[in-house]
PDB file of C-alpha atoms in Angstrom:
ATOM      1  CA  UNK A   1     138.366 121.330 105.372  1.00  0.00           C
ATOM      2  CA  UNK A   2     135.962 119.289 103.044  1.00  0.00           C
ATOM      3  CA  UNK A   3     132.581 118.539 103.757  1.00  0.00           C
ATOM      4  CA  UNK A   4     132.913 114.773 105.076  1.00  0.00           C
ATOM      5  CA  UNK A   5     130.160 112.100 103.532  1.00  0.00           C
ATOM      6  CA  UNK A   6     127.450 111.824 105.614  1.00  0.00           C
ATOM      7  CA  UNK A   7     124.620 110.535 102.673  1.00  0.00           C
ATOM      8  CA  UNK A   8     126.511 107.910 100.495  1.00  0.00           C
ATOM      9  CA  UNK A   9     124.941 106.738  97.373  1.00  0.00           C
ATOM     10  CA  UNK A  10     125.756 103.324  95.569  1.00  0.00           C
ATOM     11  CA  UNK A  11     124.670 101.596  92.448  1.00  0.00           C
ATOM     12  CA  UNK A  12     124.426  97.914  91.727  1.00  0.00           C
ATOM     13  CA  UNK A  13     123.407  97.272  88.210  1.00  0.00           C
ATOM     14  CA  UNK A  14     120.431  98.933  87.992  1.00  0.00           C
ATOM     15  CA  UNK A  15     119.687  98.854  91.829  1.00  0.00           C
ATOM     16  CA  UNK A  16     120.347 102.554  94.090  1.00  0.00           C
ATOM     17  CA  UNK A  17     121.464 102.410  97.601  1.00  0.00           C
ATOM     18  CA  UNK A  18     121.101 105.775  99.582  1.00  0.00           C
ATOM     19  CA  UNK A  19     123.110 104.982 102.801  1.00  0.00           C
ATOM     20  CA  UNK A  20     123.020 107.598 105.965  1.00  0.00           C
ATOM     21  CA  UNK A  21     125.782 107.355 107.329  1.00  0.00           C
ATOM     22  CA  UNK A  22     125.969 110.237 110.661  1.00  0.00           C
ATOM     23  CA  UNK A  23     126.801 108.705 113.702  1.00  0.00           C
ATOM     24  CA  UNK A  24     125.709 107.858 116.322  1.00  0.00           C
ATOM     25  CA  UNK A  25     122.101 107.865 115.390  1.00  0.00           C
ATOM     26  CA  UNK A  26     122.045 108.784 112.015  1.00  0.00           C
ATOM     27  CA  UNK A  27     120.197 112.434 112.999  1.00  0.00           C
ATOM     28  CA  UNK A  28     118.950 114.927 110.179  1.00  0.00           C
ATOM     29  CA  UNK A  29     121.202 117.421 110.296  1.00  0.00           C
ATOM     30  CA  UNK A  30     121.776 120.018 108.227  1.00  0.00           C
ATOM     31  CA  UNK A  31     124.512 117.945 106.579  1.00  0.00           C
ATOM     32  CA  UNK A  32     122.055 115.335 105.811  1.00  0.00           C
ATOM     33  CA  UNK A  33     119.793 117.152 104.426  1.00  0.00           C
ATOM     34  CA  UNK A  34     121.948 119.143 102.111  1.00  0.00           C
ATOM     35  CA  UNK A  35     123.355 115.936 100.768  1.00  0.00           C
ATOM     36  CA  UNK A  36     120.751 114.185 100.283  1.00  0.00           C
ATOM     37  CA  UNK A  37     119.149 116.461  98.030  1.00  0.00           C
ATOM     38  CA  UNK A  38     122.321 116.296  96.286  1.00  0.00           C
ATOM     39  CA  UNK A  39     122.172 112.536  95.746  1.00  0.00           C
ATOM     40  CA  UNK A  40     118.569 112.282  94.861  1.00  0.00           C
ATOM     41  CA  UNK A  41     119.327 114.922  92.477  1.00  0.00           C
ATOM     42  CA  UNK A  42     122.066 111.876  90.798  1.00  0.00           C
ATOM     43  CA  UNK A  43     119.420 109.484  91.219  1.00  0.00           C
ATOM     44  CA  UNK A  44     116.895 111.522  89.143  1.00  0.00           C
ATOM     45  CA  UNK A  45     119.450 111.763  86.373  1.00  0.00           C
ATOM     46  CA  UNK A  46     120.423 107.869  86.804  1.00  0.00           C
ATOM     47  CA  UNK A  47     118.036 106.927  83.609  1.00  0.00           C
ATOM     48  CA  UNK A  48     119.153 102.669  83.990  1.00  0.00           C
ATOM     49  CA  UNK A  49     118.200 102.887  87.501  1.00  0.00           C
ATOM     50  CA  UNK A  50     114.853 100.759  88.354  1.00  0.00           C
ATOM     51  CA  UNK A  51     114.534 100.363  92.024  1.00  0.00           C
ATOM     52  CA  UNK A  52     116.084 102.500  95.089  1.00  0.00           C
ATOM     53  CA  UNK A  53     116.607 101.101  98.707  1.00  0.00           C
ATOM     54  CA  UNK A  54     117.545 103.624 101.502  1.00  0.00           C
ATOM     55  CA  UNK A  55     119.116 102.423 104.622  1.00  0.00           C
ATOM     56  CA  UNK A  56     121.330 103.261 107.765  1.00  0.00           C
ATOM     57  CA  UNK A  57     124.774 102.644 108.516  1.00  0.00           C
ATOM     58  CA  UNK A  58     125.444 100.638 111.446  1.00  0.00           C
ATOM     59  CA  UNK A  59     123.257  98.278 113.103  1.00  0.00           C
ATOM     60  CA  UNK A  60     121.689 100.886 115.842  1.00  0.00           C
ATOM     61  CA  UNK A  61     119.594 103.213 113.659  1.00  0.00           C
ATOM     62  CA  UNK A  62     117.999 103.579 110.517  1.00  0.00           C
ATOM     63  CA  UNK A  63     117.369 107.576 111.289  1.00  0.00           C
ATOM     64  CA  UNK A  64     116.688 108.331 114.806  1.00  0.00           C
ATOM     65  CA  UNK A  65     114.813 111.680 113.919  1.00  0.00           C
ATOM     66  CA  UNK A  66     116.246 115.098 113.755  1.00  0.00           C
ATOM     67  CA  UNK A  67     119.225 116.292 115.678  1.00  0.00           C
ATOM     68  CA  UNK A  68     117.667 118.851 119.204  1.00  0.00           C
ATOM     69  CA  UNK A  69     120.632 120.613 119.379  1.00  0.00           C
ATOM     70  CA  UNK A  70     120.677 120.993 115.380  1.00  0.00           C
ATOM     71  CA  UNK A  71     117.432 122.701 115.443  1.00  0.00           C
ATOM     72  CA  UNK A  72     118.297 126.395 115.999  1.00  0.00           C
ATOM     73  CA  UNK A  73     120.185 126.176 112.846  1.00  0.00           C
ATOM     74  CA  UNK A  74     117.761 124.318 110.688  1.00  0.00           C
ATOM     75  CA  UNK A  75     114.588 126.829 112.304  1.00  0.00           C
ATOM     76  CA  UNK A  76     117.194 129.770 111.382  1.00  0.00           C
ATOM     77  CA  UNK A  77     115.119 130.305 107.809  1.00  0.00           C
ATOM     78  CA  UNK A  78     111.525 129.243 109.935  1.00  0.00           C
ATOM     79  CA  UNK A  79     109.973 126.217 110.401  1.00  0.00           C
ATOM     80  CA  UNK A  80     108.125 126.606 106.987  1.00  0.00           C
ATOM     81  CA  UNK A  81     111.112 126.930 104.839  1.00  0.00           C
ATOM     82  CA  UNK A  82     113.409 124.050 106.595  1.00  0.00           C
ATOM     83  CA  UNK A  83     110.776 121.045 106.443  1.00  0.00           C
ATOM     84  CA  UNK A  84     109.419 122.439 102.766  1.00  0.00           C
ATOM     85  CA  UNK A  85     113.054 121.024 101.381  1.00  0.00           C
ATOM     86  CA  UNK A  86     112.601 117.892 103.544  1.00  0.00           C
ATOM     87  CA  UNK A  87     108.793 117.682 101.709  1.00  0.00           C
ATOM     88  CA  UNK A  88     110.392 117.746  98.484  1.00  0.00           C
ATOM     89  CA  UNK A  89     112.432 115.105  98.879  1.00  0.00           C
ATOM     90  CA  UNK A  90     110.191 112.901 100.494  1.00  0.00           C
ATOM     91  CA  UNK A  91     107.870 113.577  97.757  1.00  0.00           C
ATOM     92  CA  UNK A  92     110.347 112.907  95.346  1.00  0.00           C
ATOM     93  CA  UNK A  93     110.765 109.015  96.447  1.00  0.00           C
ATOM     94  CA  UNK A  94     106.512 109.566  96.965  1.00  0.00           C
ATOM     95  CA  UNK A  95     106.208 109.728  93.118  1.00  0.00           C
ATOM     96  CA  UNK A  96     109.562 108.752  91.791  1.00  0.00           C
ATOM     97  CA  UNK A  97     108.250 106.113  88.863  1.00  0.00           C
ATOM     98  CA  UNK A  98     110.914 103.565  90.499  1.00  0.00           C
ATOM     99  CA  UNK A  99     109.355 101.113  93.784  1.00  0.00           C
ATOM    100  CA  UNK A 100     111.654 102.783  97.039  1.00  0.00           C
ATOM    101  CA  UNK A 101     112.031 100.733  99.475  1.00  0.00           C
ATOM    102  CA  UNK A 102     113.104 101.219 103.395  1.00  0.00           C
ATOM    103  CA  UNK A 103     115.678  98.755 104.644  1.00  0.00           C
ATOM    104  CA  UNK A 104     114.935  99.667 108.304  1.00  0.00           C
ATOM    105  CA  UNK A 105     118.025  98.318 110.107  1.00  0.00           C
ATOM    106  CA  UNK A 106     117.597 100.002 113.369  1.00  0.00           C
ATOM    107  CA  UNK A 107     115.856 103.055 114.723  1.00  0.00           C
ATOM    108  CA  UNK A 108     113.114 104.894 112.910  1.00  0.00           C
ATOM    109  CA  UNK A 109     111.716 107.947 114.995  1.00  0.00           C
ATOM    110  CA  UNK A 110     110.654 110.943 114.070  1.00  0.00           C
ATOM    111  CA  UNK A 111     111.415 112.200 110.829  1.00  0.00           C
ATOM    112  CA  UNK A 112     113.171 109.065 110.447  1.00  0.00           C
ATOM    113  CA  UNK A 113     110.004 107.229 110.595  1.00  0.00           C
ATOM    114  CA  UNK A 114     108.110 110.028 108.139  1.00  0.00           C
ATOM    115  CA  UNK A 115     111.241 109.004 105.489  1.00  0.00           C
ATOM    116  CA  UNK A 116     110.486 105.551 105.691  1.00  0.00           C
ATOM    117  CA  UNK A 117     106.630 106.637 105.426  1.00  0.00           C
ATOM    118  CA  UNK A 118     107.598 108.143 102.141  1.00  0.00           C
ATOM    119  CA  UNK A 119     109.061 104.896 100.732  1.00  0.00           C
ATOM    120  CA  UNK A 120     106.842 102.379  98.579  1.00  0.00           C
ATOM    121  CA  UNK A 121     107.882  99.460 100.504  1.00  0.00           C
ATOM    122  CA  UNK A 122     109.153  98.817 104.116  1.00  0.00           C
ATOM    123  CA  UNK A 123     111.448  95.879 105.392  1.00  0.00           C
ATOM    124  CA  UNK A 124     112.652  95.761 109.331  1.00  0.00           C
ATOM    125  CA  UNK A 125     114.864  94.117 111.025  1.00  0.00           C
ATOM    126  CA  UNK A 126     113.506  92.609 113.721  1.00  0.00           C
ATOM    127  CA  UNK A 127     114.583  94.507 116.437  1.00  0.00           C
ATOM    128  CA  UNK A 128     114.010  97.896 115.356  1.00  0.00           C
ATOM    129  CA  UNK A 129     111.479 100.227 116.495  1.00  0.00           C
ATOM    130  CA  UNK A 130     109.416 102.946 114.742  1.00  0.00           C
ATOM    131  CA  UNK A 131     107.193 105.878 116.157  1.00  0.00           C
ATOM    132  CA  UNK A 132     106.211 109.761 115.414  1.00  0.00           C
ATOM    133  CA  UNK A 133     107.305 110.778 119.390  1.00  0.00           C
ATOM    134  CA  UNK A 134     107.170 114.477 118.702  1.00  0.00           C
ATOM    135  CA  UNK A 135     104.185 114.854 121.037  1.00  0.00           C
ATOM    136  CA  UNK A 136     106.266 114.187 123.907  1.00  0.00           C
ATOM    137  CA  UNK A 137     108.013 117.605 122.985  1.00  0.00           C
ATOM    138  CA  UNK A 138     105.474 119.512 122.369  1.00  0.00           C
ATOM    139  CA  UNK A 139     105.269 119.410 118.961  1.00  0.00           C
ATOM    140  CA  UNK A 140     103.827 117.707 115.828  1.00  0.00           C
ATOM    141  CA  UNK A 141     105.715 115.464 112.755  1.00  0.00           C
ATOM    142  CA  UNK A 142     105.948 118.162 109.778  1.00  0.00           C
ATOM    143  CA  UNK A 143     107.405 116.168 106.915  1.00  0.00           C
ATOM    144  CA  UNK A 144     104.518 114.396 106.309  1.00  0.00           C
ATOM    145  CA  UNK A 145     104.348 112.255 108.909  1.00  0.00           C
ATOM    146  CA  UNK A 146     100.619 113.076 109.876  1.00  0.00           C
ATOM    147  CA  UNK A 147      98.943 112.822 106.777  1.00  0.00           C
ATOM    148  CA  UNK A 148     101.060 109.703 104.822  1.00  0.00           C
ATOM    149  CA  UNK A 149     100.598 107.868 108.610  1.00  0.00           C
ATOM    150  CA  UNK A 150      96.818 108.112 108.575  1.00  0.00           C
ATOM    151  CA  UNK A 151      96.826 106.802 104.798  1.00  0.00           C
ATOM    152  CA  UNK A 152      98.741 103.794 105.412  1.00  0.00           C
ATOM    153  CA  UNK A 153      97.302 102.605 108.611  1.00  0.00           C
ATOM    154  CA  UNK A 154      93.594 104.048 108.898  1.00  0.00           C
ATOM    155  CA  UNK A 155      92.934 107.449 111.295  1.00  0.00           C
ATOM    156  CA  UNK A 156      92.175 105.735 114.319  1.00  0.00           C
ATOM    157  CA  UNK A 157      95.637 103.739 114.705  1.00  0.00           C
ATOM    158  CA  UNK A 158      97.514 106.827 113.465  1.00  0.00           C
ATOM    159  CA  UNK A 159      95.597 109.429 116.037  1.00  0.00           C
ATOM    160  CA  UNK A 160      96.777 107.195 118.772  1.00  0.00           C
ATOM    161  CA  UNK A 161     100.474 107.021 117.803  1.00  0.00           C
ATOM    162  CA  UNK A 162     100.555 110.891 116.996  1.00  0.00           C
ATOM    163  CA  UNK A 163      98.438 111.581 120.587  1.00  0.00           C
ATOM    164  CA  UNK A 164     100.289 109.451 122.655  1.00  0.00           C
ATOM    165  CA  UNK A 165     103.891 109.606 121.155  1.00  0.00           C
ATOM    166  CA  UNK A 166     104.530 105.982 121.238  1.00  0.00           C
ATOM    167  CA  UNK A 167     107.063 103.530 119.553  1.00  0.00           C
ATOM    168  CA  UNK A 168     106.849 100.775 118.704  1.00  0.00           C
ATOM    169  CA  UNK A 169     107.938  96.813 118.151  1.00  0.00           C
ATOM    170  CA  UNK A 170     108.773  95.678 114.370  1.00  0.00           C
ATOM    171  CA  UNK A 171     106.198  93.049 115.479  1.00  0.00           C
ATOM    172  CA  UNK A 172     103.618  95.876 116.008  1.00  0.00           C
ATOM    173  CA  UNK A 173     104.431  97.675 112.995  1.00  0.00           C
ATOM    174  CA  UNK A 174     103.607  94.799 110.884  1.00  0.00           C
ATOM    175  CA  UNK A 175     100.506  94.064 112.463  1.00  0.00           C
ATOM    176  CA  UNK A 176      98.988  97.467 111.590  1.00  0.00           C
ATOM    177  CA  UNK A 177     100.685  97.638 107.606  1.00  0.00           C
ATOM    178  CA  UNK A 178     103.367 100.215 108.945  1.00  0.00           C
ATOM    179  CA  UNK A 179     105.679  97.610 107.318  1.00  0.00           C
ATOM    180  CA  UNK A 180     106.131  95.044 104.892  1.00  0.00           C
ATOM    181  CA  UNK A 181     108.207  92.350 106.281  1.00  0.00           C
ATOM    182  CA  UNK A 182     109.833  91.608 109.191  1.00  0.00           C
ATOM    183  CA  UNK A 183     113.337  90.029 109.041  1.00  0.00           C
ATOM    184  CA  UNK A 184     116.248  88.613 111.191  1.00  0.00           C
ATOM    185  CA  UNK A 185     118.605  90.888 113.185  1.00  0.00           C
ATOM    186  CA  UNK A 186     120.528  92.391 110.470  1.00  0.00           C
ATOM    187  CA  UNK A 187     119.186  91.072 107.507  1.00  0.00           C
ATOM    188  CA  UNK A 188     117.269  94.071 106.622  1.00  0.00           C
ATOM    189  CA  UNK A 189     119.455  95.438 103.905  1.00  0.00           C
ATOM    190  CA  UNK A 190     120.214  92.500 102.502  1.00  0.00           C
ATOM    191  CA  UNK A 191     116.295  91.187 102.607  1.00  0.00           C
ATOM    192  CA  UNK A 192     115.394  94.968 100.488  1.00  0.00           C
ATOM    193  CA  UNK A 193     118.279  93.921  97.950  1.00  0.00           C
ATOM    194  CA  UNK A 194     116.701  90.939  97.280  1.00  0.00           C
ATOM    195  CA  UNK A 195     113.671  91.872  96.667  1.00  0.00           C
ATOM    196  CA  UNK A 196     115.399  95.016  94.611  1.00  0.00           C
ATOM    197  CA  UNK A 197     116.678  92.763  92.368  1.00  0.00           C
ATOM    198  CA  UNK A 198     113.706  90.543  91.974  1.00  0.00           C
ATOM    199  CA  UNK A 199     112.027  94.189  91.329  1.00  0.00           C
ATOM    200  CA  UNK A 200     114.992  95.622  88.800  1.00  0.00           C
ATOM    201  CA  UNK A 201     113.902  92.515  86.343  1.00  0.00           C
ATOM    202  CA  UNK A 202     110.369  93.226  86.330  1.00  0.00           C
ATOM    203  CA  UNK A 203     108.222  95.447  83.968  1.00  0.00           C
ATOM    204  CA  UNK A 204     109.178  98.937  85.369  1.00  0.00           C
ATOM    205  CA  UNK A 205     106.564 100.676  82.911  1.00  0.00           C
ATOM    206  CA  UNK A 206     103.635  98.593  84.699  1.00  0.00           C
ATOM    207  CA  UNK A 207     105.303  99.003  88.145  1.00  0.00           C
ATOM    208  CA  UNK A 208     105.314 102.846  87.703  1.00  0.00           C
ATOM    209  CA  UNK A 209     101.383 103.426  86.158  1.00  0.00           C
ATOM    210  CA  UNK A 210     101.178 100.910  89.366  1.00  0.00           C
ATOM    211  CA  UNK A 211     102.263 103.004  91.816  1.00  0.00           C
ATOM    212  CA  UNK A 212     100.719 106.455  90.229  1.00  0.00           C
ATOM    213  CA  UNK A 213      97.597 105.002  90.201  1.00  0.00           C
ATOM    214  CA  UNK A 214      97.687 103.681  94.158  1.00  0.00           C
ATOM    215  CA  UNK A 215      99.095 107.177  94.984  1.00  0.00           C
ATOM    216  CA  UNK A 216      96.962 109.246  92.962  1.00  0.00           C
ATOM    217  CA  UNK A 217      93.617 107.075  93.110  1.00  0.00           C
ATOM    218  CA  UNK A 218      93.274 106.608  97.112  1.00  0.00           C
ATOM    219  CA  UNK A 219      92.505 110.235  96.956  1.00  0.00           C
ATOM    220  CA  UNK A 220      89.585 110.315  93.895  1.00  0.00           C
ATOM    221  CA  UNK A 221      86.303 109.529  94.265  1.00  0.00           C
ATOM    222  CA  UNK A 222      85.847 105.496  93.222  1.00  0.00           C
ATOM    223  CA  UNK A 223      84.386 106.224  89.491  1.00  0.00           C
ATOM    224  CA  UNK A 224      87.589 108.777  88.883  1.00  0.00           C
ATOM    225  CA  UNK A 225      89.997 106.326  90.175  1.00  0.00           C
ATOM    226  CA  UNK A 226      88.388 103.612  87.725  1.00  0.00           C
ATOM    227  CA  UNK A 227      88.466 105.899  84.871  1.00  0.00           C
ATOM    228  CA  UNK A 228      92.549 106.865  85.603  1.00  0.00           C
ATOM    229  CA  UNK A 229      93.117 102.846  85.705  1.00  0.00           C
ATOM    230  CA  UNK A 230      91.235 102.327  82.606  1.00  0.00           C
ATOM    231  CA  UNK A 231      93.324 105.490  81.143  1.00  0.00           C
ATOM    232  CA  UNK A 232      96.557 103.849  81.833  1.00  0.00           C
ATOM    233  CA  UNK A 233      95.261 100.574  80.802  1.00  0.00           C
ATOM    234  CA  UNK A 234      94.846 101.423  77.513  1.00  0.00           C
ATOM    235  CA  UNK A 235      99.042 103.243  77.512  1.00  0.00           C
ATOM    236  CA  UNK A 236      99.871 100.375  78.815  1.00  0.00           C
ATOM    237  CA  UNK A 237      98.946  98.358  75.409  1.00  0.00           C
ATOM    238  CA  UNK A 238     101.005 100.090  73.160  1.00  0.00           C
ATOM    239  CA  UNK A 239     104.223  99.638  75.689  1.00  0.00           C
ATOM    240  CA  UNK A 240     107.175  97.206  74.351  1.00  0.00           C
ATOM    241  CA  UNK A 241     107.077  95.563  77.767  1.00  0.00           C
ATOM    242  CA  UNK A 242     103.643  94.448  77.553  1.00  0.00           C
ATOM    243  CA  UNK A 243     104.641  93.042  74.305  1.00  0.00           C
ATOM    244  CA  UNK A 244     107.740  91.183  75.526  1.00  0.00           C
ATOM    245  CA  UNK A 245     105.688  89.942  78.202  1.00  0.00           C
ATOM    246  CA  UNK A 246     102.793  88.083  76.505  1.00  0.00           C
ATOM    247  CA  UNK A 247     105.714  86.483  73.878  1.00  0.00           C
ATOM    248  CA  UNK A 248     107.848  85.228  76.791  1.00  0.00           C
ATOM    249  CA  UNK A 249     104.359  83.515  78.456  1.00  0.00           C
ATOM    250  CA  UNK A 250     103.678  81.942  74.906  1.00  0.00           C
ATOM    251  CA  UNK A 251     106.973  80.462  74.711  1.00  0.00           C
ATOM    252  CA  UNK A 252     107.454  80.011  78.194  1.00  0.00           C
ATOM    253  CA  UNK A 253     110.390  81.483  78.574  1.00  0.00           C
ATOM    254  CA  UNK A 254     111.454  84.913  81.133  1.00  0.00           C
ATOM    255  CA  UNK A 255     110.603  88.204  79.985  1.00  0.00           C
ATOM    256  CA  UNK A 256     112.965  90.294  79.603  1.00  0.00           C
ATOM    257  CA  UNK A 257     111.389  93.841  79.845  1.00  0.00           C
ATOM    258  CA  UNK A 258     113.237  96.963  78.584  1.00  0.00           C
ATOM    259  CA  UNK A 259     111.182  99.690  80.818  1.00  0.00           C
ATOM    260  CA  UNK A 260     109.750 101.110  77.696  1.00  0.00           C
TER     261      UNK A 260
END
């Protein structure tokens, strides 16, 4: 019997959607994660593609964590091995030189949240929830949840979400940066498409030293995060974008950039 499609992956132009698709709550499973490292392994190889969104099917979860009764099998090579794969990945859309961003149309727990934690940008529906509640079972996030949590929102907001296990309102999550945007009951996906699009036409060169430099610079000293900018500043100059960009503000007319 064939392997049925739990990760789907679409493109639109030159716009990615990643859709997990496992009912009933979209859990990690092994299934899951073995296709999704098969799609992101497309998307790396998808050279026209400028901006990924990654969503849920359904309108009840984005990802609602891991699967409990999944976890013998995924701990059968050790805890180590099974959430160094999930790492990768989550790494991957970390420093992919495209923006990510989470259309959170439901549930985000768990390593569901520490996925969306991974994206560049975050857009909730309004009714969905989001929280790291592995406390409450005696244990801690391991995909990254601790450490890209704390960078987002501060230590002190993060050390009482991982201590006390709670979730929490889209409401709340905007209030503390966890998310971008907060949008109407099932306009989440379509909200991250439009700003995907917006995104797709922009100057993916500058978007990309962008995003390096926020990544890479929150964790240098000030004067070594100044000299990286300045570094990239001066690549940036010799781009075709930047070009195309100062002609179409002296004519006043769009840019059209060619991400190179």
């Amino acid at each position: 019997m064939s392997e049925s499609k739990v990760v789907e992956l679409q493109i639109i132009e030159s716009v990615g959607v990643i859709t997990i698709n496992n009912p009933p709550v979209n859990a990690l499973t092994l299934e899951v994660r073995e296709q999704l490292k098969q799609i992101l392994m497309e998307v790396r190889q998808a050279k026209d593609l400028r901006v990924l969104v990654i969503t849920g099917a359904g309108s009840k979860c984005f990802v609602a964590g891991a699967d409990i009764k999944d976890f013998p099998k995924q701990m059968e090579s050790g805890p180590r091995e099974n959430a160094t794969i999930y790492k990768e990945m989550f790494a991957y859309l970390e420093e992919a030189p495209i923006p990510v961003i989470a259309a959170l149309n439901g549930l985000a727990l768990g390593g569901g949240c520490e996925l969306a934690l991974a994206c560049d940008l975050r857009i909730a529906d309004e009714k969905v929830k989001l929280g790291l509640p592995e406390v409450t079972l005696g244990l801690i996030p391991g995909l990254g949840g601790t450490q890209r949590l704390a960078r987002l929102i501060g230590q002190s907001k993060a050390k009482e979400l991982l201590f006390t296990g709670t979730v929490i309102t889209a409401e709340e999550a905007l209030k503390i940066g966890l998310v971008n945007q907060v949008v109407p009951l099932g306009n989440a996906l379509e909200e991250a498409l439009k700003l995907a699009e917006k995104l797709a036409k922009g100057a993916g060169v500058a978007m990309a030293y962008a995003k390096q430099l926020v990544n890479k610079g929150t964790e240098l000293p000030l004067q070594e995060a100044l000299e990286m900018e300045m570094q990239h500043v001066e690549k940036i100059f010799r781009t075709e974008d930047l070009q195309e960009g100062l002609d179409a503000f002296i004519n006043k007319r769009p840019p059209v950039f060619k991400n190179r």
